[in-house]
Tab-separated table of C-alpha atoms and ligand atoms in Angstrom:
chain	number	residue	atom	x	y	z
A	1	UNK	CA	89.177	67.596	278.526
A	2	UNK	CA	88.515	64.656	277.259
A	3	UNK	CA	91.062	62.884	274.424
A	4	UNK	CA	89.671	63.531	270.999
A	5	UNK	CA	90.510	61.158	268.289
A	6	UNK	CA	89.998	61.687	264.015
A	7	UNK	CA	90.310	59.518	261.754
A	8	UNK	CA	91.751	61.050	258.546
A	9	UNK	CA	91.310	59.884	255.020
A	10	UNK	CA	93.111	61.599	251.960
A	11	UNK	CA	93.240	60.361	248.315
A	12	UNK	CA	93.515	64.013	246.358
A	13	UNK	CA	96.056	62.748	243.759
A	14	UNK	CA	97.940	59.406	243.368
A	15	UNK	CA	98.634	58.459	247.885
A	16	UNK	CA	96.152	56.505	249.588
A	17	UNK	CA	96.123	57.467	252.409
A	18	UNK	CA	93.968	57.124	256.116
A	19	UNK	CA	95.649	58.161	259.493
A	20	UNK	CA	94.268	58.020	263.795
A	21	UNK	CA	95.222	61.178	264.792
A	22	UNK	CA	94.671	62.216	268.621
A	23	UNK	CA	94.168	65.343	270.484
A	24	UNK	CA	95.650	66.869	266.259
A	25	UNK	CA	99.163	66.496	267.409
A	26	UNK	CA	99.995	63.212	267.926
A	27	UNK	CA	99.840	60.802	265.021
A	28	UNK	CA	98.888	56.915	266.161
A	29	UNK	CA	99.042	55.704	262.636
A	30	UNK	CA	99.545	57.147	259.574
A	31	UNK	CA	98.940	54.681	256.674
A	32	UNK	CA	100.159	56.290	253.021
A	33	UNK	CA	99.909	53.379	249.856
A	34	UNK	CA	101.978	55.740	246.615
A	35	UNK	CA	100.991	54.974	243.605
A	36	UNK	CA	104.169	56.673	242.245
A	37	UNK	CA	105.509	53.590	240.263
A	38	UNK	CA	102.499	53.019	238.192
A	39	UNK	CA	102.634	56.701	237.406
A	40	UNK	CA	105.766	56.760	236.565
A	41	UNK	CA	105.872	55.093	233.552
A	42	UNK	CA	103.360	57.932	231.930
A	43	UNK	CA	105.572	60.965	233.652
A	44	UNK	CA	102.593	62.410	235.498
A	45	UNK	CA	99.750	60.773	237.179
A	46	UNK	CA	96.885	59.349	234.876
A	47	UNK	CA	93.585	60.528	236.776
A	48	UNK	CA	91.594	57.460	235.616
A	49	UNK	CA	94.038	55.019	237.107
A	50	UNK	CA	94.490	56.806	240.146
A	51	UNK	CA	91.361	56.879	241.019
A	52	UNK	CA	90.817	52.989	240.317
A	53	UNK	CA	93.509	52.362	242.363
A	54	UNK	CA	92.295	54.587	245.718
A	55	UNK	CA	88.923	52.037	244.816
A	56	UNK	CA	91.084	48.817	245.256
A	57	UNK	CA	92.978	50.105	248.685
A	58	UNK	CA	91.218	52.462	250.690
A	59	UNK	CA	89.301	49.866	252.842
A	60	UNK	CA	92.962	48.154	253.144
A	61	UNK	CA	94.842	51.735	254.209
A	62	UNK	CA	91.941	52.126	256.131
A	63	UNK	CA	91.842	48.791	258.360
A	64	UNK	CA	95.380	49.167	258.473
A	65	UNK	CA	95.339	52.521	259.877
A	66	UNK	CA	92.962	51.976	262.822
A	67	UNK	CA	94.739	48.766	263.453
A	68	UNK	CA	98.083	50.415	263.592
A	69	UNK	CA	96.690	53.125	265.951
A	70	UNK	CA	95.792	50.496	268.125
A	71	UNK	CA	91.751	51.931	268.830
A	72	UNK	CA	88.558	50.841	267.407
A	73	UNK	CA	86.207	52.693	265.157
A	74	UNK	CA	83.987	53.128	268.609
A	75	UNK	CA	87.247	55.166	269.840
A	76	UNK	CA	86.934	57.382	266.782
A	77	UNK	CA	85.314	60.719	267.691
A	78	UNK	CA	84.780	62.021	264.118
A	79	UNK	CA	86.045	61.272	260.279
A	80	UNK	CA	88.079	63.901	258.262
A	81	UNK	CA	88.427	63.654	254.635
A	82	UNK	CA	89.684	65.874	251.934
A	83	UNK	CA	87.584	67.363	249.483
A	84	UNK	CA	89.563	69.376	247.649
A	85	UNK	CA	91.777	70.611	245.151
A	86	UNK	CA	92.718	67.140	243.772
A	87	UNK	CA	91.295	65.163	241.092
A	88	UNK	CA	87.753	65.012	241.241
A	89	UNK	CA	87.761	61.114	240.685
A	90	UNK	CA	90.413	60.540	243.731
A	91	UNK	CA	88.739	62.981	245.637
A	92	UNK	CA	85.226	61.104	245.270
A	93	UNK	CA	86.676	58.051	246.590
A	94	UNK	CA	87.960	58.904	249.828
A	95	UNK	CA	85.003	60.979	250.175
A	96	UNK	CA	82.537	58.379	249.590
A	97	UNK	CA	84.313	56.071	252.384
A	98	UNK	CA	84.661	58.894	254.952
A	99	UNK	CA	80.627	59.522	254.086
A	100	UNK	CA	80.081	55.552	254.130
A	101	UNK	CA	81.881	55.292	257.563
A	102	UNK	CA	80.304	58.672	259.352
A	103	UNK	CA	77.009	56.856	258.233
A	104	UNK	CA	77.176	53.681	259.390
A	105	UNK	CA	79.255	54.315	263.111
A	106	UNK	CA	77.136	57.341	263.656
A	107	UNK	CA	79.824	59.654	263.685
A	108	UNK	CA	80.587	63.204	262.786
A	109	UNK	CA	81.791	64.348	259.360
A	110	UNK	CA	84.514	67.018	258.243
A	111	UNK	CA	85.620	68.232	255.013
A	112	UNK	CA	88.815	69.368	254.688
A	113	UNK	CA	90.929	71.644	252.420
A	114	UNK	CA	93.916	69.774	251.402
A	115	UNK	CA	96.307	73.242	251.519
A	116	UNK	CA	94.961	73.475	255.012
A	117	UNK	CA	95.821	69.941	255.641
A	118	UNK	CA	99.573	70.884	254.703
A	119	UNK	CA	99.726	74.002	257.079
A	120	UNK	CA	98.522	71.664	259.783
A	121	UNK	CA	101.784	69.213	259.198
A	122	UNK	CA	103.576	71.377	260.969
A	123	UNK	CA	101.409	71.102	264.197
A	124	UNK	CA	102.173	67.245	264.589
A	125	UNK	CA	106.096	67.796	264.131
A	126	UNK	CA	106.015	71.032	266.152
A	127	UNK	CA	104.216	70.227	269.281
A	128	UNK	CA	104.926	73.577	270.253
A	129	UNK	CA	103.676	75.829	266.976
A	130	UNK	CA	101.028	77.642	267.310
A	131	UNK	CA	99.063	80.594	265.161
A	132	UNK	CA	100.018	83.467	264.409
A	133	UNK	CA	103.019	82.924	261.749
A	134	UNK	CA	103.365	83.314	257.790
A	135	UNK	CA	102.928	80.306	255.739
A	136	UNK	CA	104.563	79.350	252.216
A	137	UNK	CA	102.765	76.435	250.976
A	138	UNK	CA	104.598	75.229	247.673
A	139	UNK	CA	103.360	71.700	246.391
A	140	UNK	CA	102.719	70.187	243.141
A	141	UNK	CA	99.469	71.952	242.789
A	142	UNK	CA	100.043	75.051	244.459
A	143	UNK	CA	101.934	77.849	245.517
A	144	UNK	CA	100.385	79.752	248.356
A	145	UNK	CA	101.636	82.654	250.475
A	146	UNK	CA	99.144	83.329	253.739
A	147	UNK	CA	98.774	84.818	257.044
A	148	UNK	CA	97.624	82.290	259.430
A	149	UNK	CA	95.990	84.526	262.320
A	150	UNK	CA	94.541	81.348	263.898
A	151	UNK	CA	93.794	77.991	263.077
A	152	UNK	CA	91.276	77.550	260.210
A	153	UNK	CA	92.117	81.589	259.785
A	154	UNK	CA	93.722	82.701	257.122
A	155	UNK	CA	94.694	85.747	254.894
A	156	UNK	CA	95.914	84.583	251.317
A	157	UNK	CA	99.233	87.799	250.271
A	158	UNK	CA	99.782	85.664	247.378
A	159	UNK	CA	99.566	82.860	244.807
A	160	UNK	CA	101.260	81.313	241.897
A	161	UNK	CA	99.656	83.129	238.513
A	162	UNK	CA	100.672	80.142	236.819
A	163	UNK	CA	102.503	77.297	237.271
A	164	UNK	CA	102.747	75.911	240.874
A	165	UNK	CA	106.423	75.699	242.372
A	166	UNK	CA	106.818	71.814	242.181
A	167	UNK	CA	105.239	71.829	238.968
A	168	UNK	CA	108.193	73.822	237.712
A	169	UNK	CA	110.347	71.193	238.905
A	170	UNK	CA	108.177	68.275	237.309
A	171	UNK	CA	108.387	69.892	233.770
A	172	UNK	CA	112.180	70.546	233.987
A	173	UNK	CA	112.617	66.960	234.988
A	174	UNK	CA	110.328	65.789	232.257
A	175	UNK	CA	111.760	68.038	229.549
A	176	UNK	CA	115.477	66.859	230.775
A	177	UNK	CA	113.990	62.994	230.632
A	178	UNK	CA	115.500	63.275	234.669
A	179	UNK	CA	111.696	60.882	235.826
A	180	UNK	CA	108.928	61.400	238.111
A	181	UNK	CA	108.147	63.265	240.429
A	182	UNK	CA	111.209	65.654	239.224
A	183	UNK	CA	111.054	67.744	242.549
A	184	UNK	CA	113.267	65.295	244.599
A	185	UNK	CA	115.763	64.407	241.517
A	186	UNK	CA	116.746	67.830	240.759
A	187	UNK	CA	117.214	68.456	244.814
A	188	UNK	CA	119.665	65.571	244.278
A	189	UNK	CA	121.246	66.836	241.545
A	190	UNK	CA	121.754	70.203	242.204
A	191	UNK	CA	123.765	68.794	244.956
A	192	UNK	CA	126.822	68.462	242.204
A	193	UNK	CA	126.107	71.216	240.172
A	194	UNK	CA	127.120	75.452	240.280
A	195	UNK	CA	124.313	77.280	240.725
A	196	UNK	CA	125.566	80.446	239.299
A	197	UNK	CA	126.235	78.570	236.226
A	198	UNK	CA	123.334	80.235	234.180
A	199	UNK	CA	122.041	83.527	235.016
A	200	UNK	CA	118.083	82.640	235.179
A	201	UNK	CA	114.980	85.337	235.345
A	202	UNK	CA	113.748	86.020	238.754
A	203	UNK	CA	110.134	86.784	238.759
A	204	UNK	CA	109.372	89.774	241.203
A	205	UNK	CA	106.337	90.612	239.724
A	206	UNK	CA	105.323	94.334	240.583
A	207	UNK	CA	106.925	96.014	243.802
A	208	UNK	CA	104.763	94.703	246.477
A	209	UNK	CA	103.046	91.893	245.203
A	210	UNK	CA	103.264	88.298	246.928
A	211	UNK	CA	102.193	86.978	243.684
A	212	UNK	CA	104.640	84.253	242.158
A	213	UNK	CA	105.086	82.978	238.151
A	214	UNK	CA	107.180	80.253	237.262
A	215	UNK	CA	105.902	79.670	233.381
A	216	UNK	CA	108.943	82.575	232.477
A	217	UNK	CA	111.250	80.613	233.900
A	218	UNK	CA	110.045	77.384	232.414
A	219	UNK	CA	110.309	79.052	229.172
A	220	UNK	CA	113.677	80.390	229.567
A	221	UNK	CA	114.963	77.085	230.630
A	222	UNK	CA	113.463	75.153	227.630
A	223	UNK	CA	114.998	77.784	225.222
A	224	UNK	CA	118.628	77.761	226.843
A	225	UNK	CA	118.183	73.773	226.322
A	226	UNK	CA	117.236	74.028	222.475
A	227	UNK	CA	119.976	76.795	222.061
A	228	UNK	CA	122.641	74.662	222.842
A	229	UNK	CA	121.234	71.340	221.828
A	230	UNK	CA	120.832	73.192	218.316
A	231	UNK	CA	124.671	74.936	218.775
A	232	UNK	CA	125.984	71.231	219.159
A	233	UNK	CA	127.251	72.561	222.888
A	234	UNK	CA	127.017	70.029	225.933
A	235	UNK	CA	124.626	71.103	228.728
A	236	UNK	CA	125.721	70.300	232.264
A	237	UNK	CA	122.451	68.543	233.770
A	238	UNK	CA	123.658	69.252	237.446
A	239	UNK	CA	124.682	73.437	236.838
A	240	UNK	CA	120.924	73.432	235.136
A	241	UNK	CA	119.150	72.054	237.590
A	242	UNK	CA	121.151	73.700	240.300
A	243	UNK	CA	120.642	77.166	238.779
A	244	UNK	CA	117.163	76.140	237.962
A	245	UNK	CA	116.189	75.514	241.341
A	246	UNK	CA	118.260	78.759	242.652
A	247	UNK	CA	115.856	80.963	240.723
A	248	UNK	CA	112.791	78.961	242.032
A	249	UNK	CA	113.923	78.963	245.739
A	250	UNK	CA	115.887	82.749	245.795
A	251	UNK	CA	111.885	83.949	244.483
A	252	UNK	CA	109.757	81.944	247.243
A	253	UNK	CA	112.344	83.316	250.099
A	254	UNK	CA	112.561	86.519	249.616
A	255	UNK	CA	108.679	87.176	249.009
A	256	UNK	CA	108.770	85.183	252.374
A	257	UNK	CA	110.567	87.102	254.718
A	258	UNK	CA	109.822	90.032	253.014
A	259	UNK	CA	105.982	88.879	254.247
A	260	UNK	CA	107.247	88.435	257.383
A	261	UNK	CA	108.878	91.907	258.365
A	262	UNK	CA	106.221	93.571	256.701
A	263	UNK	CA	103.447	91.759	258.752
A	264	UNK	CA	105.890	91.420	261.835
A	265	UNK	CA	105.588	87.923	262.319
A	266	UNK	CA	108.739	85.764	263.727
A	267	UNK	CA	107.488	82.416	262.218
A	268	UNK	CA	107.275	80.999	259.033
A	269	UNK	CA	106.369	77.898	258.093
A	270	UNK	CA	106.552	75.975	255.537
A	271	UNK	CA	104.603	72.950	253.819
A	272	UNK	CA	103.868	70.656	250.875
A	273	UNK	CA	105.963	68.611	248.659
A	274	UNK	CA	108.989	70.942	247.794
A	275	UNK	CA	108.923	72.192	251.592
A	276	UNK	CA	111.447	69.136	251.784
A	277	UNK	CA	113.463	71.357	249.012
A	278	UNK	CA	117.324	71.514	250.453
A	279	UNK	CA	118.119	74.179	248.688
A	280	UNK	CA	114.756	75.937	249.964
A	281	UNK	CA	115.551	75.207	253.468
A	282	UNK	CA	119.209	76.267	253.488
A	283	UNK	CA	118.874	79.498	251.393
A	284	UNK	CA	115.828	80.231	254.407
A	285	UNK	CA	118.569	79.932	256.889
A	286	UNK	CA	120.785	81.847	255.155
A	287	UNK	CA	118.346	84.807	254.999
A	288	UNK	CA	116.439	84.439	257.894
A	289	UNK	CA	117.894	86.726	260.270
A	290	UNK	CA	116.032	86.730	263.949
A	291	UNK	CA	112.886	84.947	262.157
A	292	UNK	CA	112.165	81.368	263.443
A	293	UNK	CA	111.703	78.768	260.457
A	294	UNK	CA	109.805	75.572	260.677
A	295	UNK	CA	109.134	72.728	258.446
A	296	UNK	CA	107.251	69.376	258.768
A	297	UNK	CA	108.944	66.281	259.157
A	298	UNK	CA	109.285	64.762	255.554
A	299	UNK	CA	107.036	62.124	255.318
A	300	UNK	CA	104.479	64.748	256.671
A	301	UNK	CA	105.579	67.378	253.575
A	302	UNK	CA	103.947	65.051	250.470
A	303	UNK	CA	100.629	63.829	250.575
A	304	UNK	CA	99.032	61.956	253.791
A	305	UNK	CA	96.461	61.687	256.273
A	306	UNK	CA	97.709	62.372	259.221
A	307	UNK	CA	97.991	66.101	258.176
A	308	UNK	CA	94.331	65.885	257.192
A	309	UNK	CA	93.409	64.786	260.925
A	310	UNK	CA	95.045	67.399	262.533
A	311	UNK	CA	93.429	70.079	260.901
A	312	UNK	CA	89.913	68.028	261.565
A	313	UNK	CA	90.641	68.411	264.956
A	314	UNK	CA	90.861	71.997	265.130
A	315	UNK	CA	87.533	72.295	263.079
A	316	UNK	CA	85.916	69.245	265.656
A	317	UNK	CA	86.965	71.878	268.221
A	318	UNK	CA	85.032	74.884	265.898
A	319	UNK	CA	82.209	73.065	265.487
A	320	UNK	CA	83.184	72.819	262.030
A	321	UNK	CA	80.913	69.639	260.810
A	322	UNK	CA	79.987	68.772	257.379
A	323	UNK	CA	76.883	67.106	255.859
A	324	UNK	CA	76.240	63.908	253.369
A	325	UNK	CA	76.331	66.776	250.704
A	326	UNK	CA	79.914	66.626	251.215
A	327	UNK	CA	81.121	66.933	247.499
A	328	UNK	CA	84.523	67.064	245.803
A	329	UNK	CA	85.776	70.155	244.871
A	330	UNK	CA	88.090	69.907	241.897
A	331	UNK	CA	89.206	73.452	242.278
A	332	UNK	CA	88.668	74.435	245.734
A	333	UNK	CA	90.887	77.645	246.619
A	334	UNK	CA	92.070	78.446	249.767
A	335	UNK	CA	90.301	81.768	250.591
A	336	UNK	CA	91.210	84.624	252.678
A	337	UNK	CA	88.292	84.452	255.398
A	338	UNK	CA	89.344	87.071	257.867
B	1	KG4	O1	102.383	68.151	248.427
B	1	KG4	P1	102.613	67.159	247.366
B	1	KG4	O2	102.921	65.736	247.773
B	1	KG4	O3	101.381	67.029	246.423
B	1	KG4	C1	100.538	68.086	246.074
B	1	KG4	O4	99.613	68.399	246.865
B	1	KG4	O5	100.779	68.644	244.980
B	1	KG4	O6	103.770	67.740	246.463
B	1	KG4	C2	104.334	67.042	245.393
B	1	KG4	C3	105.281	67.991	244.689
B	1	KG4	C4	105.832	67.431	243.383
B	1	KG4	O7	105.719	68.441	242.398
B	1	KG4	C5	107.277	67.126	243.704
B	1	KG4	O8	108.143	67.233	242.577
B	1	KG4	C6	107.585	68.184	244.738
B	1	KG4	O9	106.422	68.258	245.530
B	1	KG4	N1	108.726	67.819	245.588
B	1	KG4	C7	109.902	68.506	245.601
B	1	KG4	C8	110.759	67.821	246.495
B	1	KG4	N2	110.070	66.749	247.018
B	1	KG4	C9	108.829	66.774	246.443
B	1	KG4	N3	110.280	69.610	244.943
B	1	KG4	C10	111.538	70.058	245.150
B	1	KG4	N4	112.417	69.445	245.976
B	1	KG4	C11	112.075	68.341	246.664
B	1	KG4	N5	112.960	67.755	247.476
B	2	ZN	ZN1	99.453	67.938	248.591
């Protein structure tokens, strides 16, 4: 068959971000500009300027991105783009370019879901993966337990009723004044800190249900901060974040591999930002028992393309092709649709 070749655009939050992926395994460039620093300063990303930025650099990520993959836009078989969730002005941008550049080189289109995008990660650092296996996709925006039957297939057991997982960690980094994005500082953290230092609430939710809520925990966090702030007592920043992130991680395992026996799957696999968790990954391990875990590399957990063009590939393969009415969808869900 012949080699198929995508290129990928993504610019749902605050990464630029175009990749040449071929055959939706093997990544020939993969191009991501952050915009972290300028966000930083505000302790969250500021829609407006994102999206001003992903103006000034796509056709820069862009160029570089073919260039790097060494092929020319007449080697390009299609363009994949996401179009959602993300902010709606970030979204439009990338969109735009991917409809701009389908246009002009007469080539074909695809939309694709960005939770989709981080399932399909884990096909470009596991050459090997394939359907069926359980997925826990935990990222800033989302926290999504599915079935994945076969590619583009999915059953959604769960999702966060509130706050999504690394959103947790972003307002317990904010509220402790630890920076931005507060997922990878309280990893680091932790590191020094006892994790059985405070007793947090684990949210089960009923018997049964795959669902997940963080906002309790949030809560009981911010309170156990005031309490001793207003006591005079010293808090240890490392045992909070470290028993924090315990509650967080002990929650998204067990529902997990709970999914897993229950649905008899051997594989789960994991993806978005706080995939790259350490705690996550070792308290998997720990629990995992004959079930096979897989995560992708790092720099293919947070926000790129290259993700985006794997997952293209698979729909190229589907016949899966989108039209100029391509539009960004702020809130696009990821929906069972088997
Ligand atoms: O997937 P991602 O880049 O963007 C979204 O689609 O949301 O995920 C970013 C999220 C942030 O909330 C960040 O704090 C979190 O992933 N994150 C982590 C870690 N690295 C990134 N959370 C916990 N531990 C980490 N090591
Ligand atoms: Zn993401």
């Amino acid at each position: 068959m012949k080699d198929i070749y995508i290129l990928a655009i993504e610019t749902s939050c605050d990464e630029t971000a175009a990749a040449v992926v071929k055959n939706g395994r093997e990544v020939l460039s993969n191009i991501i500009s952050s915009q972290i620093e300028i966000h930083q300063k505000y302790g969250g990303v500021v829609p407006e300027i994102a999206s001003r930025k992903h103006i000034e650099n796509i056709n820069i990520i862009i160029d570089r991105a073919l260039k790097e993959s060494n092929k020319t836009f007449d080697d390009i078989d299609a363009i994949g783009v996401t179009y959602g969730p993300g902010l709606v002005g970030a979204l439009l941008v990338g969109i735009n370019s991917a409809k701009g550049l389908a246009f002009s080189l007469k080539k074909p289109l695809i939309g694709v879901h960005h939770i989709e995008g981080h399932i399909s990660a884990n096909y470009i650092s596991h050459k090997d993966l394939k359907p069926p296996f359980i997925s826990l996709i935990v990222s800033g925006g989302h926290t999504h337990l599915v079935r994945v039957e076969d590619y583009g297939k999915y059953k959604i057991l769960g999702r966060t009723r509130d706050d999504a997982a690394g959103e947790a960690f972003d307002k317990i980094a904010r509220s402790l004044e630890l920076g931005y994005p507060g997922g990878p500082i309280i990893d680091e953290i932790s590191k020094k800190g006892n994790k059985k230092a405070v007793d947090f609430p684990r949210a089960y939710l009923e018997e049964n249900s795959y669902d997940f809520s963080f906002s309790g925990l949030k809560s009981a966090v911010l309170n156990y901060i005031n309490n001793n702030k207003q006591k005079g007592i010293e808090i240890s920043i490392p045992d909070l974040a470290a028993s924090f992130q315990e509650a967080v991680v002990e929650v998204l395992v067990e529902k997990t591999i709970k999914a897993a026996k229950v649905y008899n799957f051997d594989k789960i696999v994991l993806a978005g930002g706080v995939a790259s968790n350490t705690r996550l990954r070792e308290l998997f391990y720990e629990r995992l028992g004959s079930k096979k875990l897989y995560f992708p590399d790092k720099i293919l957990c947070t926000d790129n393309a290259a993700m985006i063009g794997s997952s293209a590939y698979y729909k190229f393969l589907n016949n899966e092709f989108s039209d100029y009415k391509l539009n960004a969808v702020p809130n696009l869900e990821l929906t069972s649709n088997i």
